[in-house]
Structures are given as structure tokens and as C-alpha cells.
Amino acid sequence: MNIPENLLYTKDHEWAKIEGDKATIGITDFAQHSLGDITFIDLPKPGAKVEQSKWCATVESVKAASDVYAPLSGEVLKANTELTNHPELVNKSAYDAGWFAVIKIADLEEKNKLMNSVQYKEYVQGLSK
Amino acid sequence: MNYIPHTELEKKEMLKAIGVSSVDELFKCIPKELRPKSFNIPEGKSEFEVIEYLKLLSRKNATNLTDFVGGGFYDHYIPAAVDALAGRSEFYTAYTPYQPECSQGWLQAIYEYQTVICELTGLDVSNASLYDGGTALYEATMMAVRLTGRKKIIVDSGVSLIYRTMLYAYTSNLSIEFIETPVVHGQSCREDIYKHLDDQTAAVIVQNPNFFGAVDDFSDIVQQVHKYGALAIASVYPVSLGMLKSPGEMGIDIATGEGQSLGIPLSFGGPYLGFIAVKKEHMRQLPGRIVGATVDKDNKRGFVLTLQAREQHIRRERATSNICSNEALCALRALIYASLLGKTGFQELAKLNYQKAEFAKAALDKVNGVKVKRSAPTFNEFTVCLPKNADEVVCQMINKGFACGFPLGRFYKGLDNYLLVAVTEKRTKEEIVQFANSLEAALCS
Amino acid sequence: MQLIFEKSRPGRNGIKLPEIDVPIASDMPAKYCRKHPASLPEVSELDVVRHFSNLSRLNFSVDTNFYPLGSCTMKYNPKFTEKVAAMEGFSDVHPLLPQLSGGGMLAQGSLEVLYNTERLLSEITGMSAFTTQPLAGAHGELTGVMLISAYHKNNGKCRKHVIIPDSAHGTNPASAAIAGYKVVVIPTDKDGFLDMQAYKKALNQETAAVMLTCPDTLGLFNPKIKEIADLAHGVGALMYYDGANLNAILGKCRPGDIGFDVMHINLHKTFATPHGGGGPGAGPVGVCEKLVDFLPISRVIRRADGTFALDYHKHKSIGYIAPFYGNFGVILKAYAYILSLGRSGLIEASENAVLSANYCLGRLKDYYAPAYGKSCMHECVLSAEKQLEQGVHALDIAKYLIDKGFHPPTIYFPMIVKEAMMVEPTETESKETLDAFIEVMIEAAVLAKANPEVLHQAPLSMPIKRLDETKAAREPNLRWQPK
């Protein structure tokens, strides 16, 4: 399971890459693996406001639809429209080409509620037991 | 007759394998106090007796009236092959094709049906059917609400009152605002629609032909609707699409309608067939089952239920709709019917209906006191104004052997003398002439 | 197999229409006409007949295969009911006839069928009245929730949520949400029943209704059902019964007697009307006395002189939820079925449905872990969890069954059971059919250990092998395109 060190993680398997006052968000390798072949992603629209731990997107696979929760609160600056025609990018490259959106962070303090890569790794290992 | 094959011996063997001594033991989880307070159902009869009894009941229905009643449901001829093929039990005793490898018959049929609906409406994507034209219109409305995030709907009062009533009943808990706009000279009043159209409007709903039989081209309305980012919804009569401008050609976003006219018997109200078709970009908001083409492991073409992540069995309370069962068998009938008629046959059928109705209009023009409404063109259904109450005339005409039409006063205030008359390819010249003559006699008395 | 469109040859047609026998009037003005005709297939009648006859043979169906699809009650559809629905006197009646003046007299036969069916369903279920309007089970659920909402509104309260167990069929929460309610989900306890603690915690003055089925989707009859109902009534909430599992309790228990206020029945399940490849169905809704006023109009009434009429004057009614009186053609078949089975036949149907399901459970429980408990009602839920240890999923077992000519049981429902397989044999299957099915299930369990690859490759004997569902969802191809 790939868990890059420079990202922050949530219990619901989302990741956030903080750069200044912006954050790129997506779902983790663990998430894409358990979802199976992703067939569609319902992304938030630019301009939309998202709230930490509240619904911001939906990922569909053949037999399931899973909610994605925002790792941080903020305003959506841009969404990864490539995913509309190539949802498989999330399966192939969850942390890179498979990014969901870039948001303007509302409250940087919120990052303290997230896990670092070490903590997330432990958490994921605990789940498989 | 109970269709249960178990012999006493077999029941004993099964009980032994289970490890209980009687069937009653299997029901011991239902305590005495929860047993039925009564169960007074008459004892079963033989197949012969039940058929004879129901035959008797069926004879209490009037079947020799010459049918000029429409109102959205039409007396068209159903070719024998439709019954023969839809009556194959490999079709009708199967269920939803969740296991594609053993349901390719159904899956391919639905894919073909979806194609037929797209061709008829001129739109891009259809689904595997909804219950009827009214629930289809409701689903279209909810799609527009979801897609635009707005809650105001403009409804032309030329849309069938049956459907408007259903629409309001379904949405009564949802704080959706409906504004009804009038019909003027038979057609949709643009002025009124535009008066209410704004950036809070989710959709404008029209019908073609409308309930009065009037035909229209909504392209101008659609243009305006799109200017405000709203959606245009049209409820349409499929047989008319053998002649009339299709919703797709008008720029309509969502087309719905009643498919009963496509090879489905009138059957006193159902089962019927709701169809819906949308532009490509709205595909993911479509309710109901959808069949898609794909390939198997050997790269052979096959069909599967797809985009299931919209549906209730996955999304549950966030599904696009709660629909589970559809009207598959009726969709199959429509497909077979459309295939038998074919490209030219379908156009010919439309022409026949149109011409016969035009002849009826001319014949009724000649009846004293009757005024045929001609402010807008009509397809196979039109409105006439009678010199007296339409209800009364209908009663008299029934005694003369005609179901002469639908009294519009039932659905529209102030139209008590107006009658809606439908003429299909089943009505012969003689029947139409006799109809006019009987009407004349009825009006004289 | 080729599509009907691919068999098209320009110039062919499958039907001869009557010649125009009236003088030709001028055409419809061009501005109202379509520019491009619909590209419908151009084929002969034989083309059509051969095409659909062959298509039909690509289906498994009750008439050709054992179809133990749990929750769907795929029992035998008596052929005489088809004959009844095709009677001209029933199939050719225009639904607007009763709405003509004095028109009720034109449809006395059909009105009597509806009236009698409503009475029979009321007696079977212990409800005060029924409406035959809902066009399918899910439609009935929506109608039921709308009735509940109207009831509360009439009492001056607008309650906010509906309580539903996590084992419920997806149409339950979907219907509640569509009617405007929030859904509160209650977990299932380790015995397979509603978690009473969580239930009591969720129940309050904002609860509009509790939606349950009994036996539940795990095939178990909840011994606390009366307590659940009493608690709900205690806070003024109503009890909704999902009738999908009615085949388990005919003549053994009536929802109206045990505290349910409103329910729907799936006629295409319990009352043997054909499933039609996915529909049409019918979902009549029954109510207790206090909800009768809210039933959809029109209502069929019987006059003092014994004739039937339609009553539209119910000002508290929720209105029309269908264009007319329901799926009459389906209701008629269910009526015929009830007349044919009668009191004893209905009771025997449940008794034998429960017997057959327990027989399957009893013989399979050593190979597949029963989800809950050692007995069940009309359907049993097994789990392929043990087989998962060898990398074999319920899906693989299902595909193997197809190779052996059996339609698989329902898989992956209820969602709370891992690798769920819900087997509902129904009462119309013979013991030798059940034994053959059981043998193949046992074979699959053995193969899961000895040679799981066989299961992964299945099915191999059908015209089509496993399909790429991901491709279907990622690259939607939902219609044939002319070149």
C-alpha cells in the first residue's frame, strides 16, 4: 500500500497536500483498491464550499457508490475534469494524476485533525486485522 | 389448485432432513397471540370454474362501443405477432437481468428498446422503462430539479390533467413551486410562460400534441428556456412521432410519454409503459434501469445492466429514484410493435391516423351546431364545441353504440360543451360517417 | 446475436396497414413535421418472429429453470391467468370509460374485479382497506409513505424521519427519501434482529414511521415485533410493513393484526403474477382504519343495488398516484390466482415455501455458513465467507450455478451479510429440483477447496462468458447507432 510521506490523511481514506493556503485533495491507494474499478466520479464544482469531514464528492464503481469527505474546509478552486473521461486515473495514480480538487483552505488549524503518513499507515494496518 | 408438487412422502423426507416433526414446528416462531384474528377466504376453485366466473365478469364490460375516446390512451391495432412473441414464457417468467450470462435475451431486447425510444424522440439516451407516462413526467421533473438545483416549474395547462394531478400529488412534500400557464387558441401561451421564466426556473413542461389535440413546435420556447439555464421537458404521444417534429429536433432536454399506443392493450388502466429519453449530458441523472453494451472475456458483444450506482439497491436513500420493477414486458411489446411497423410503416401509420382524423373533422363540420376547433393543427385527436352539454351528448351516443369522445368539462373549467375526439387507424370511413350521423341525430333530440 | 437493427434491409416491412379509405386532406404544415424519420428496423414479420423467438431462448426463466432468487418469490405463474387477462372484455376496455357520464355501468366487470381484490387482500392481511393503484412494490412503498405523511400533516404535526433497519431492501430508504423524509438507519444485532437499544434511542416525537418487513430480509420472524409496534405507536409513529416477504406468513400471521398500520403487497411475488423480465408488477397498498381517508382516489365503491362505481370525493385523499386504477391486467391475474388457491391453497403455499427453504438450509448449512440461526422462513440467507478463504466469492458460486442450468440465488443482499446468498425456492418447486440444486451447491463448495479456478472461470457453457461491467460503466454504450 502506497502512503506518500508528504501528505496528510483522514480516517475515511482521503488525502490532502497542503501548499501554502491551498490544498490538493483525493482518495488514497487503500480507498481505490477497496472500491475496485472506478467508473465515475461526481466532483465538486469550482466555487463550491466544502466542510471538513462533510460530503464533497462521490466515487462510483460498478456495484457501489462511495462518499468522499473533505479533509479540510474551504472553497473549491478547481476540479480535475480529466477524471470525467478517465476515472481509471484514480485507480492507476491515486496521489498524482488522480487528484480530485484544489481548495483554498479556510482554516489551516484544521490540519491538526488529520493523520500523518506514519499514523495513517498504522491505522490502515489496524483495519486489516 | 395450489400448484404445490410435494407428496406426503416427500414432505416427510424434507421434515426429517430439517430435523423437525411437522410443518407447524417451522412456524413456532409465530406465537399464538400473533396468529390471524380471521382468515375468511373462500376455498379455491378449479381452473375451469375460475375461468367461467371471470368470463361472466368480463361480459359485464361494454365491448361493442366504437371507440373515439383518447385522452392519452388510444385504440390502435395490435398485430398478432406482438402477443405471440411477448407471450413466450421465456420472456415473461424471467426476472430482472441481474445475472447477465443467463439473461442476454432480456438485456438485448431492452438495449434495442432503448434504441427505439431514442430514435422516436430524437434524443440520446433512454432507460429500460418507467411505470407510465405520468410517473415518467414526475421523474423528468425531479431530474430537472436535481440538475438545476432550482425549485420552480412552469407547467403548460395543455399537459394532461391526469399527469399534472399525479405530479402535484408526488411532490406535495417537497416545496416545489408549480406555475400553470394557459392554453390560448389551442396552443401554449408563450407570453405567459416567458412572464414567469427566470433564473429560478428549473424546467418548463409542455405536451405534444397537447390534451386538446393541438400540435405545436416548441423550438422557440426551448430557446428562451435555455437562456435562463432551465430545462425543457415535453410529454409526447409516440404514434404522432411518425409525423411530428421530434423533441430532439426542438431542442427539448427530456422527453417522456405513454407507450401504451405501441402495441399495449388499453386494459382498463394498465399495465402501461412510461418512456423517458434525455440529452447525453443528463445521462447520469436518469432514473431506473439502463442496459449497456460491452464485451465478455472472449471479446464477444454482450449486454449488462449498467450505471447501477444511480439506483436504489446501491444508493438507497440517495438514489435518483426508488424505482425497482419497471414495465419490461410492455417495453418488449413496444419494441416488437415498432420492429413490425418499421421505418416506413411507422410513418404510414401516422399518416393514416392523421388523415382519418381530418376526415372526421370535415364530417363533424357538417353537423348542425357542431364547431370543430381549428385554431391549431391537430394529429389524430381534436376538440369540438357542441351546442349542449358534452356529458349529456356522450350519454346519448353510448346508447347509439359510440364512445364518442371525452367531455373536456371534466378536466377544464368552463368547457362543459367541449368534446375531445380521437380517431385511430382502426376507425373505418363508414364508422366515422355513422358517428357524424348519430351525433346529428343525438343533437336534434 | 445480431440486433434487430442489424437485420434491417431497406424496403422490408413486417405489417400491412389498411389502405386510406378517406379523401386525402392537405398535409400537416411542414413546420410541425419531423425532418428525419426514426430509423426503426426494416424487417419482415418472419425476421421479427425468428429474432425474438431466439432471443427468448437466451433467458433463464421460471418456466425453463429453477430460479431461487431470494426476495423475489419466483413461484410458478399459472397459465390460465394469461388466458383471463387476454379476455377481450377485460383487455379492450378504455380506462376513461367510467369517467364518462353513467360510464361506470360500462365497466362493471372490471370494477367488480378491483373491488373484490381489495376485499380479499384486506382479509388476507388484516387491513381495513386497500388501494390497487400503485404500479409496483416500490411505488406502493412511496404511496404508503405519502399516506403516512398526509396522516401526520392532518394531525397538525410534520414529523421528520423514518426509521429503517440496515438490512432493509434499498427501495425502503429510497422511497422514504423521495417522499421528503430523513432516513435513520438502525443496525441489526448479532441474532439477526433489529437492535432494540438503538431503536429505542432513535424513536421520538419526530419519528413519522418505522419501515419493517416480517420475516425480515434475513428470513427471520422477529419475536419482538409486537413490542416494536407498541413502542412506535407510543410516540405516535406509524408502522409500515414491506410486503415482499408475505409468502412466508399467509394464513399464519396478518400484518394488520400485529400492529402494522400501512403496507404494500407485491402481486408479482406472493400472488404469482409473472415477473415479465423486470415488470410490470403491482404494489397494492393496505391501510388500517385511521388512514383510510387518505387513500388515493378514485375508490371503487359498491352501491346498495349491488352495482359498482368510482368515488372521487375524498377531500383528504393524497390524490392520484397512478393515471387510473392500477395495473389492472396484473391485478386481474392475482385475483384469479387467489380464487384458484383459496383459503387452504394460500395457507399451503406458505407452509410449503417455508418447508422448502428450511430443507435447503438444513442440507446446505454444513457447506455454507447460515447468516443467522439454524432455521428460517420462506428464504434462507447463506454466506460464502468460508469459501472466501480460498478466494472464492458468492459471485463465483453464482456463475457456476448458471453453468449447471440454475438461476443463481440473490447475491450480495442483504448488504449486512458478507458474501450473502439468499435462496428462496418457493412452494412450487419439486423436491427433486431442490435436491439437484443442493447437489450443485455442494459441488461448488467442494470445488472451492479443491479447484477454485473452475469457479472463477464460470460460466463456460453459456453463449456469453463473464462480461466487462467496468467497461460498460466507463464507456456507456446505451443504444445502437446507425452508420
mmCIF file of C-alpha atoms in Angstrom, chain C residues 114-397:
data_model
loop_
_atom_site.group_PDB
_atom_site.id
_atom_site.type_symbol
_atom_site.label_atom_id
_atom_site.label_comp_id
_atom_site.label_asym_id
_atom_site.label_seq_id
_atom_site.Cartn_x
_atom_site.Cartn_y
_atom_site.Cartn_z
ATOM 1 C CA LEU C 114 -60.957 -4.365 -8.347
ATOM 2 C CA TYR C 115 -63.475 -4.243 -5.526
ATOM 3 C CA ASN C 116 -63.267 -7.963 -4.810
ATOM 4 C CA THR C 117 -59.489 -7.987 -4.964
ATOM 5 C CA GLU C 118 -59.325 -5.145 -2.452
ATOM 6 C CA ARG C 119 -61.638 -7.055 -0.085
ATOM 7 C CA LEU C 120 -59.669 -10.273 -0.402
ATOM 8 C CA LEU C 121 -56.315 -8.574 0.162
ATOM 9 C CA SER C 122 -57.767 -6.825 3.215
ATOM 10 C CA GLU C 123 -58.861 -10.118 4.710
ATOM 11 C CA ILE C 124 -55.572 -11.846 3.881
ATOM 12 C CA THR C 125 -53.544 -9.111 5.580
ATOM 13 C CA GLY C 126 -55.845 -7.897 8.360
ATOM 14 C CA MET C 127 -56.050 -4.370 6.944
ATOM 15 C CA SER C 128 -59.207 -2.255 6.756
ATOM 16 C CA ALA C 129 -58.942 -1.231 3.116
ATOM 17 C CA PHE C 130 -56.730 -1.475 0.066
ATOM 18 C CA THR C 131 -55.934 0.600 -2.980
ATOM 19 C CA THR C 132 -54.908 -1.178 -6.153
ATOM 20 C CA GLN C 133 -53.422 1.977 -7.710
ATOM 21 C CA PRO C 134 -49.693 1.525 -7.005
ATOM 22 C CA LEU C 135 -47.976 0.123 -10.068
ATOM 23 C CA ALA C 136 -45.126 -1.766 -8.397
ATOM 24 C CA GLY C 137 -43.779 -2.618 -4.942
ATOM 25 C CA ALA C 138 -41.528 0.408 -4.722
ATOM 26 C CA HIS C 139 -44.416 2.524 -5.967
ATOM 27 C CA GLY C 140 -46.527 1.059 -3.174
ATOM 28 C CA GLU C 141 -43.841 1.956 -0.653
ATOM 29 C CA LEU C 142 -43.814 5.532 -1.864
ATOM 30 C CA THR C 143 -47.597 5.648 -1.694
ATOM 31 C CA GLY C 144 -47.516 4.244 1.831
ATOM 32 C CA VAL C 145 -45.018 6.844 2.973
ATOM 33 C CA MET C 146 -47.119 9.576 1.343
ATOM 34 C CA LEU C 147 -50.145 8.283 3.284
ATOM 35 C CA ILE C 148 -48.143 8.405 6.484
ATOM 36 C CA SER C 149 -47.108 11.959 5.721
ATOM 37 C CA ALA C 150 -50.703 13.019 4.982
ATOM 38 C CA TYR C 151 -51.838 11.452 8.249
ATOM 39 C CA HIS C 152 -49.309 13.392 10.304
ATOM 40 C CA LYS C 153 -49.977 16.624 8.449
ATOM 41 C CA ASN C 154 -53.665 16.170 9.135
ATOM 42 C CA ASN C 155 -52.845 15.871 12.827
ATOM 43 C CA GLY C 156 -51.005 19.149 12.670
ATOM 44 C CA LYS C 157 -47.560 17.584 13.024
ATOM 45 C CA CYS C 158 -44.889 17.391 10.343
ATOM 46 C CA ARG C 159 -42.608 14.649 11.516
ATOM 47 C CA LYS C 160 -39.091 14.466 10.187
ATOM 48 C CA HIS C 161 -37.670 10.978 9.863
ATOM 49 C CA VAL C 162 -38.411 7.353 9.074
ATOM 50 C CA ILE C 163 -36.645 4.517 10.926
ATOM 51 C CA ILE C 164 -35.357 1.696 8.733
ATOM 52 C CA PRO C 165 -33.169 -1.317 9.602
ATOM 53 C CA ASP C 166 -29.807 -1.619 7.848
ATOM 54 C CA SER C 167 -30.950 -4.976 6.459
ATOM 55 C CA ALA C 168 -33.825 -3.375 4.542
ATOM 56 C CA HIS C 169 -34.306 -3.540 0.795
ATOM 57 C CA GLY C 170 -32.936 -0.397 -0.906
ATOM 58 C CA THR C 171 -36.378 0.720 -2.032
ATOM 59 C CA ASN C 172 -37.339 1.394 1.612
ATOM 60 C CA PRO C 173 -34.903 4.243 2.293
ATOM 61 C CA ALA C 174 -35.176 5.435 -1.321
ATOM 62 C CA SER C 175 -38.964 5.709 -1.028
ATOM 63 C CA ALA C 176 -38.765 7.494 2.322
ATOM 64 C CA ALA C 177 -36.213 9.987 0.995
ATOM 65 C CA ILE C 178 -38.205 10.706 -2.147
ATOM 66 C CA ALA C 179 -41.262 11.449 -0.037
ATOM 67 C CA GLY C 180 -39.226 14.080 1.753
ATOM 68 C CA TYR C 181 -38.204 12.245 4.929
ATOM 69 C CA LYS C 182 -34.787 11.836 6.514
ATOM 70 C CA VAL C 183 -33.765 8.225 6.970
ATOM 71 C CA VAL C 184 -32.494 6.944 10.322
ATOM 72 C CA VAL C 185 -30.821 3.558 9.954
ATOM 73 C CA ILE C 186 -30.870 1.047 12.840
ATOM 74 C CA PRO C 187 -28.280 -1.737 12.947
ATOM 75 C CA THR C 188 -29.087 -5.435 13.111
ATOM 76 C CA ASP C 189 -27.989 -7.247 16.265
ATOM 77 C CA LYS C 190 -25.962 -10.438 16.418
ATOM 78 C CA ASP C 191 -29.098 -12.572 16.333
ATOM 79 C CA GLY C 192 -30.291 -11.005 13.119
ATOM 80 C CA PHE C 193 -32.938 -8.776 14.658
ATOM 81 C CA LEU C 194 -33.444 -5.035 14.978
ATOM 82 C CA ASP C 195 -31.104 -3.673 17.669
ATOM 83 C CA MET C 196 -33.659 -2.729 20.316
ATOM 84 C CA GLN C 197 -31.396 -0.332 22.192
ATOM 85 C CA ALA C 198 -30.558 1.651 19.084
ATOM 86 C CA TYR C 199 -34.212 1.525 18.065
ATOM 87 C CA LYS C 200 -35.499 2.946 21.327
ATOM 88 C CA LYS C 201 -32.846 5.656 21.215
ATOM 89 C CA ALA C 202 -33.849 6.738 17.699
ATOM 90 C CA LEU C 203 -37.585 6.681 18.341
ATOM 91 C CA ASN C 204 -39.002 10.055 19.326
ATOM 92 C CA GLN C 205 -41.695 12.615 18.552
ATOM 93 C CA GLU C 206 -40.062 13.353 15.186
ATOM 94 C CA THR C 207 -40.419 9.769 14.004
ATOM 95 C CA ALA C 208 -43.049 9.574 11.301
ATOM 96 C CA ALA C 209 -42.818 5.850 10.739
ATOM 97 C CA VAL C 210 -40.887 2.640 11.157
ATOM 98 C CA MET C 211 -40.489 0.579 7.960
ATOM 99 C CA LEU C 212 -40.050 -3.130 8.519
ATOM 100 C CA THR C 213 -40.615 -6.437 6.864
ATOM 101 C CA CYS C 214 -41.512 -9.572 8.748
ATOM 102 C CA PRO C 215 -39.983 -12.047 8.351
ATOM 103 C CA ASP C 216 -37.051 -9.745 7.759
ATOM 104 C CA THR C 217 -34.635 -9.870 4.862
ATOM 105 C CA LEU C 218 -32.588 -12.456 6.762
ATOM 106 C CA GLY C 219 -35.575 -14.787 6.674
ATOM 107 C CA LEU C 220 -36.275 -14.447 10.402
ATOM 108 C CA PHE C 221 -39.536 -13.679 12.203
ATOM 109 C CA ASN C 222 -38.792 -11.127 14.905
ATOM 110 C CA PRO C 223 -40.308 -12.307 18.223
ATOM 111 C CA LYS C 224 -40.331 -8.711 19.461
ATOM 112 C CA ILE C 225 -42.412 -7.436 16.551
ATOM 113 C CA LYS C 226 -45.384 -6.521 18.728
ATOM 114 C CA GLU C 227 -43.131 -4.661 21.168
ATOM 115 C CA ILE C 228 -41.567 -2.739 18.287
ATOM 116 C CA ALA C 229 -45.025 -1.736 17.076
ATOM 117 C CA ASP C 230 -46.212 -0.737 20.549
ATOM 118 C CA LEU C 231 -43.151 1.435 21.082
ATOM 119 C CA ALA C 232 -43.684 3.154 17.742
ATOM 120 C CA HIS C 233 -47.355 3.789 18.455
ATOM 121 C CA GLY C 234 -46.350 5.076 21.860
ATOM 122 C CA VAL C 235 -44.635 8.066 20.267
ATOM 123 C CA GLY C 236 -47.359 8.470 17.654
ATOM 124 C CA ALA C 237 -45.343 6.974 14.839
ATOM 125 C CA LEU C 238 -46.875 4.601 12.288
ATOM 126 C CA MET C 239 -45.714 1.119 11.344
ATOM 127 C CA TYR C 240 -45.081 0.333 7.674
ATOM 128 C CA TYR C 241 -44.946 -3.289 6.502
ATOM 129 C CA ASP C 242 -42.939 -4.142 3.405
ATOM 130 C CA GLY C 243 -44.980 -6.996 1.964
ATOM 131 C CA ALA C 244 -42.182 -8.522 -0.079
ATOM 132 C CA ASN C 245 -41.998 -11.481 2.313
ATOM 133 C CA LEU C 246 -45.719 -12.116 2.610
ATOM 134 C CA ASN C 247 -45.288 -15.556 1.065
ATOM 135 C CA ALA C 248 -43.908 -16.743 4.400
ATOM 136 C CA ILE C 249 -46.949 -15.970 6.518
ATOM 137 C CA LEU C 250 -50.171 -16.427 4.519
ATOM 138 C CA GLY C 251 -52.759 -17.623 6.972
ATOM 139 C CA LYS C 252 -50.174 -17.753 9.741
ATOM 140 C CA CYS C 253 -49.976 -14.115 10.659
ATOM 141 C CA ARG C 254 -51.540 -10.907 9.384
ATOM 142 C CA PRO C 255 -49.614 -7.603 9.429
ATOM 143 C CA GLY C 256 -52.797 -5.737 10.426
ATOM 144 C CA ASP C 257 -53.170 -7.940 13.487
ATOM 145 C CA ILE C 258 -49.637 -7.478 14.752
ATOM 146 C CA GLY C 259 -49.555 -3.719 14.753
ATOM 147 C CA PHE C 260 -48.803 -2.559 11.214
ATOM 148 C CA ASP C 261 -50.758 0.479 10.039
ATOM 149 C CA VAL C 262 -49.928 0.506 6.361
ATOM 150 C CA MET C 263 -48.376 -1.974 3.977
ATOM 151 C CA HIS C 264 -47.827 -2.882 0.383
ATOM 152 C CA ILE C 265 -48.036 -6.236 -1.353
ATOM 153 C CA ASN C 266 -46.007 -7.269 -4.383
ATOM 154 C CA LEU C 267 -48.583 -9.067 -6.515
ATOM 155 C CA HIS C 268 -45.810 -10.317 -8.783
ATOM 156 C CA LYS C 269 -44.263 -12.068 -5.783
ATOM 157 C CA THR C 270 -46.818 -13.557 -3.403
ATOM 158 C CA PHE C 271 -49.721 -13.705 -5.844
ATOM 159 C CA ALA C 272 -47.879 -15.298 -8.730
ATOM 160 C CA THR C 273 -48.305 -12.708 -11.445
ATOM 161 C CA PRO C 274 -45.431 -13.014 -13.927
ATOM 162 C CA HIS C 275 -42.268 -11.011 -13.337
ATOM 163 C CA GLY C 276 -42.133 -10.101 -17.002
ATOM 164 C CA GLY C 277 -38.373 -9.715 -17.193
ATOM 165 C CA GLY C 278 -38.499 -6.910 -14.679
ATOM 166 C CA GLY C 279 -42.115 -5.787 -14.803
ATOM 167 C CA PRO C 280 -44.958 -4.950 -14.930
ATOM 168 C CA GLY C 281 -45.726 -5.613 -11.293
ATOM 169 C CA ALA C 282 -48.327 -4.195 -8.969
ATOM 170 C CA GLY C 283 -47.977 -2.972 -5.397
ATOM 171 C CA PRO C 284 -51.431 -2.567 -3.789
ATOM 172 C CA VAL C 285 -51.361 -0.701 -0.505
ATOM 173 C CA GLY C 286 -53.415 -1.637 2.543
ATOM 174 C CA VAL C 287 -54.208 0.599 5.495
ATOM 175 C CA CYS C 288 -55.730 0.469 8.957
ATOM 176 C CA GLU C 289 -58.885 2.391 9.698
ATOM 177 C CA LYS C 290 -57.221 5.679 10.624
ATOM 178 C CA LEU C 291 -55.526 6.025 7.233
ATOM 179 C CA VAL C 292 -58.486 5.124 5.012
ATOM 180 C CA ASP C 293 -59.450 8.758 4.336
ATOM 181 C CA PHE C 294 -56.068 9.488 2.796
ATOM 182 C CA LEU C 295 -56.097 6.683 0.224
ATOM 183 C CA PRO C 296 -55.580 7.745 -3.385
ATOM 184 C CA ILE C 297 -58.695 8.479 -5.434
ATOM 185 C CA SER C 298 -60.647 7.108 -7.094
ATOM 186 C CA ARG C 299 -62.052 4.468 -4.748
ATOM 187 C CA VAL C 300 -64.251 1.630 -6.009
ATOM 188 C CA ILE C 301 -67.490 1.525 -4.031
ATOM 189 C CA ARG C 302 -70.427 -0.847 -4.051
ATOM 190 C CA ARG C 303 -73.852 0.760 -4.178
ATOM 191 C CA ALA C 304 -76.866 -0.555 -2.323
ATOM 192 C CA ASP C 305 -78.203 -2.083 -5.530
ATOM 193 C CA GLY C 306 -75.034 -4.129 -5.894
ATOM 194 C CA THR C 307 -73.544 -2.143 -8.759
ATOM 195 C CA PHE C 308 -70.078 -0.646 -8.576
ATOM 196 C CA ALA C 309 -69.000 2.947 -9.016
ATOM 197 C CA LEU C 310 -65.946 5.156 -8.648
ATOM 198 C CA ASP C 311 -65.890 7.667 -5.850
ATOM 199 C CA TYR C 312 -63.747 10.750 -6.426
ATOM 200 C CA HIS C 313 -64.996 12.789 -3.495
ATOM 201 C CA LYS C 314 -62.435 12.136 -0.819
ATOM 202 C CA HIS C 315 -61.114 15.547 0.137
ATOM 203 C CA LYS C 316 -58.406 14.169 2.418
ATOM 204 C CA SER C 317 -57.034 11.877 -0.255
ATOM 205 C CA ILE C 318 -53.398 12.220 -1.300
ATOM 206 C CA GLY C 319 -54.654 12.432 -4.875
ATOM 207 C CA TYR C 320 -53.739 10.329 -7.886
ATOM 208 C CA ILE C 321 -50.538 8.357 -7.794
ATOM 209 C CA ALA C 322 -51.297 6.464 -10.997
ATOM 210 C CA PRO C 323 -53.173 7.520 -14.136
ATOM 211 C CA PHE C 324 -56.106 5.241 -13.324
ATOM 212 C CA TYR C 325 -56.937 2.290 -11.128
ATOM 213 C CA GLY C 326 -53.586 0.492 -11.109
ATOM 214 C CA ASN C 327 -52.119 -2.188 -13.350
ATOM 215 C CA PHE C 328 -55.474 -3.785 -13.987
ATOM 216 C CA GLY C 329 -54.086 -6.571 -16.149
ATOM 217 C CA VAL C 330 -51.780 -7.626 -13.307
ATOM 218 C CA ILE C 331 -54.425 -7.264 -10.592
ATOM 219 C CA LEU C 332 -56.763 -9.465 -12.597
ATOM 220 C CA LYS C 333 -54.206 -12.280 -12.667
ATOM 221 C CA ALA C 334 -53.652 -12.021 -8.909
ATOM 222 C CA TYR C 335 -57.423 -12.135 -8.371
ATOM 223 C CA ALA C 336 -57.672 -15.255 -10.493
ATOM 224 C CA TYR C 337 -54.802 -16.820 -8.532
ATOM 225 C CA ILE C 338 -56.460 -16.127 -5.177
ATOM 226 C CA LEU C 339 -59.747 -17.604 -6.432
ATOM 227 C CA SER C 340 -57.853 -20.652 -7.612
ATOM 228 C CA LEU C 341 -55.862 -21.264 -4.429
ATOM 229 C CA GLY C 342 -58.492 -20.235 -1.938
ATOM 230 C CA ARG C 343 -58.108 -20.400 1.798
ATOM 231 C CA SER C 344 -56.356 -23.753 2.030
ATOM 232 C CA GLY C 345 -54.225 -23.139 -1.028
ATOM 233 C CA LEU C 346 -52.856 -19.889 0.359
ATOM 234 C CA ILE C 347 -52.007 -21.442 3.705
ATOM 235 C CA GLU C 348 -50.377 -24.400 1.998
ATOM 236 C CA ALA C 349 -48.356 -22.043 -0.173
ATOM 237 C CA SER C 350 -46.716 -20.517 2.897
ATOM 238 C CA GLU C 351 -46.321 -23.834 4.650
ATOM 239 C CA ASN C 352 -44.551 -25.395 1.700
ATOM 240 C CA ALA C 353 -42.497 -22.290 0.914
ATOM 241 C CA VAL C 354 -41.180 -22.356 4.471
ATOM 242 C CA LEU C 355 -40.667 -26.121 4.332
ATOM 243 C CA SER C 356 -38.655 -25.918 1.108
ATOM 244 C CA ALA C 357 -36.474 -23.052 2.339
ATOM 245 C CA ASN C 358 -35.703 -24.861 5.590
ATOM 246 C CA TYR C 359 -34.916 -28.003 3.635
ATOM 247 C CA CYS C 360 -32.349 -26.108 1.565
ATOM 248 C CA LEU C 361 -30.931 -24.507 4.707
ATOM 249 C CA GLY C 362 -30.797 -27.805 6.535
ATOM 250 C CA ARG C 363 -28.909 -29.556 3.754
ATOM 251 C CA LEU C 364 -26.562 -26.697 2.930
ATOM 252 C CA LYS C 365 -25.685 -25.342 6.372
ATOM 253 C CA ASP C 366 -22.644 -27.581 6.683
ATOM 254 C CA TYR C 367 -21.215 -26.207 3.450
ATOM 255 C CA TYR C 368 -22.185 -22.538 3.587
ATOM 256 C CA ALA C 369 -22.448 -20.641 6.836
ATOM 257 C CA PRO C 370 -26.035 -19.626 7.528
ATOM 258 C CA ALA C 371 -26.063 -15.881 8.140
ATOM 259 C CA TYR C 372 -28.148 -16.194 11.275
ATOM 260 C CA GLY C 373 -29.643 -19.138 13.072
ATOM 261 C CA LYS C 374 -30.450 -22.695 12.140
ATOM 262 C CA SER C 375 -33.952 -22.118 10.838
ATOM 263 C CA CYS C 376 -35.573 -19.631 8.556
ATOM 264 C CA MET C 377 -38.895 -18.854 6.993
ATOM 265 C CA HIS C 378 -39.533 -18.762 3.249
ATOM 266 C CA GLU C 379 -35.996 -17.860 2.320
ATOM 267 C CA CYS C 380 -32.611 -18.525 3.844
ATOM 268 C CA VAL C 381 -29.509 -16.398 3.781
ATOM 269 C CA LEU C 382 -26.242 -18.269 3.411
ATOM 270 C CA SER C 383 -22.792 -16.819 3.341
ATOM 271 C CA ALA C 384 -19.854 -17.793 1.155
ATOM 272 C CA GLU C 385 -17.493 -16.435 3.790
ATOM 273 C CA LYS C 386 -15.816 -19.809 4.291
ATOM 274 C CA GLN C 387 -15.238 -20.077 0.567
ATOM 275 C CA LEU C 388 -13.700 -16.611 0.558
ATOM 276 C CA GLU C 389 -10.753 -18.098 2.417
ATOM 277 C CA GLN C 390 -9.967 -19.907 -0.837
ATOM 278 C CA GLY C 391 -10.523 -16.727 -2.800
ATOM 279 C CA VAL C 392 -13.966 -17.815 -3.991
ATOM 280 C CA HIS C 393 -16.769 -15.249 -3.888
ATOM 281 C CA ALA C 394 -20.541 -15.625 -3.857
ATOM 282 C CA LEU C 395 -20.354 -14.307 -7.411
ATOM 283 C CA ASP C 396 -18.240 -17.306 -8.479
ATOM 284 C CA ILE C 397 -20.703 -19.748 -6.938
#
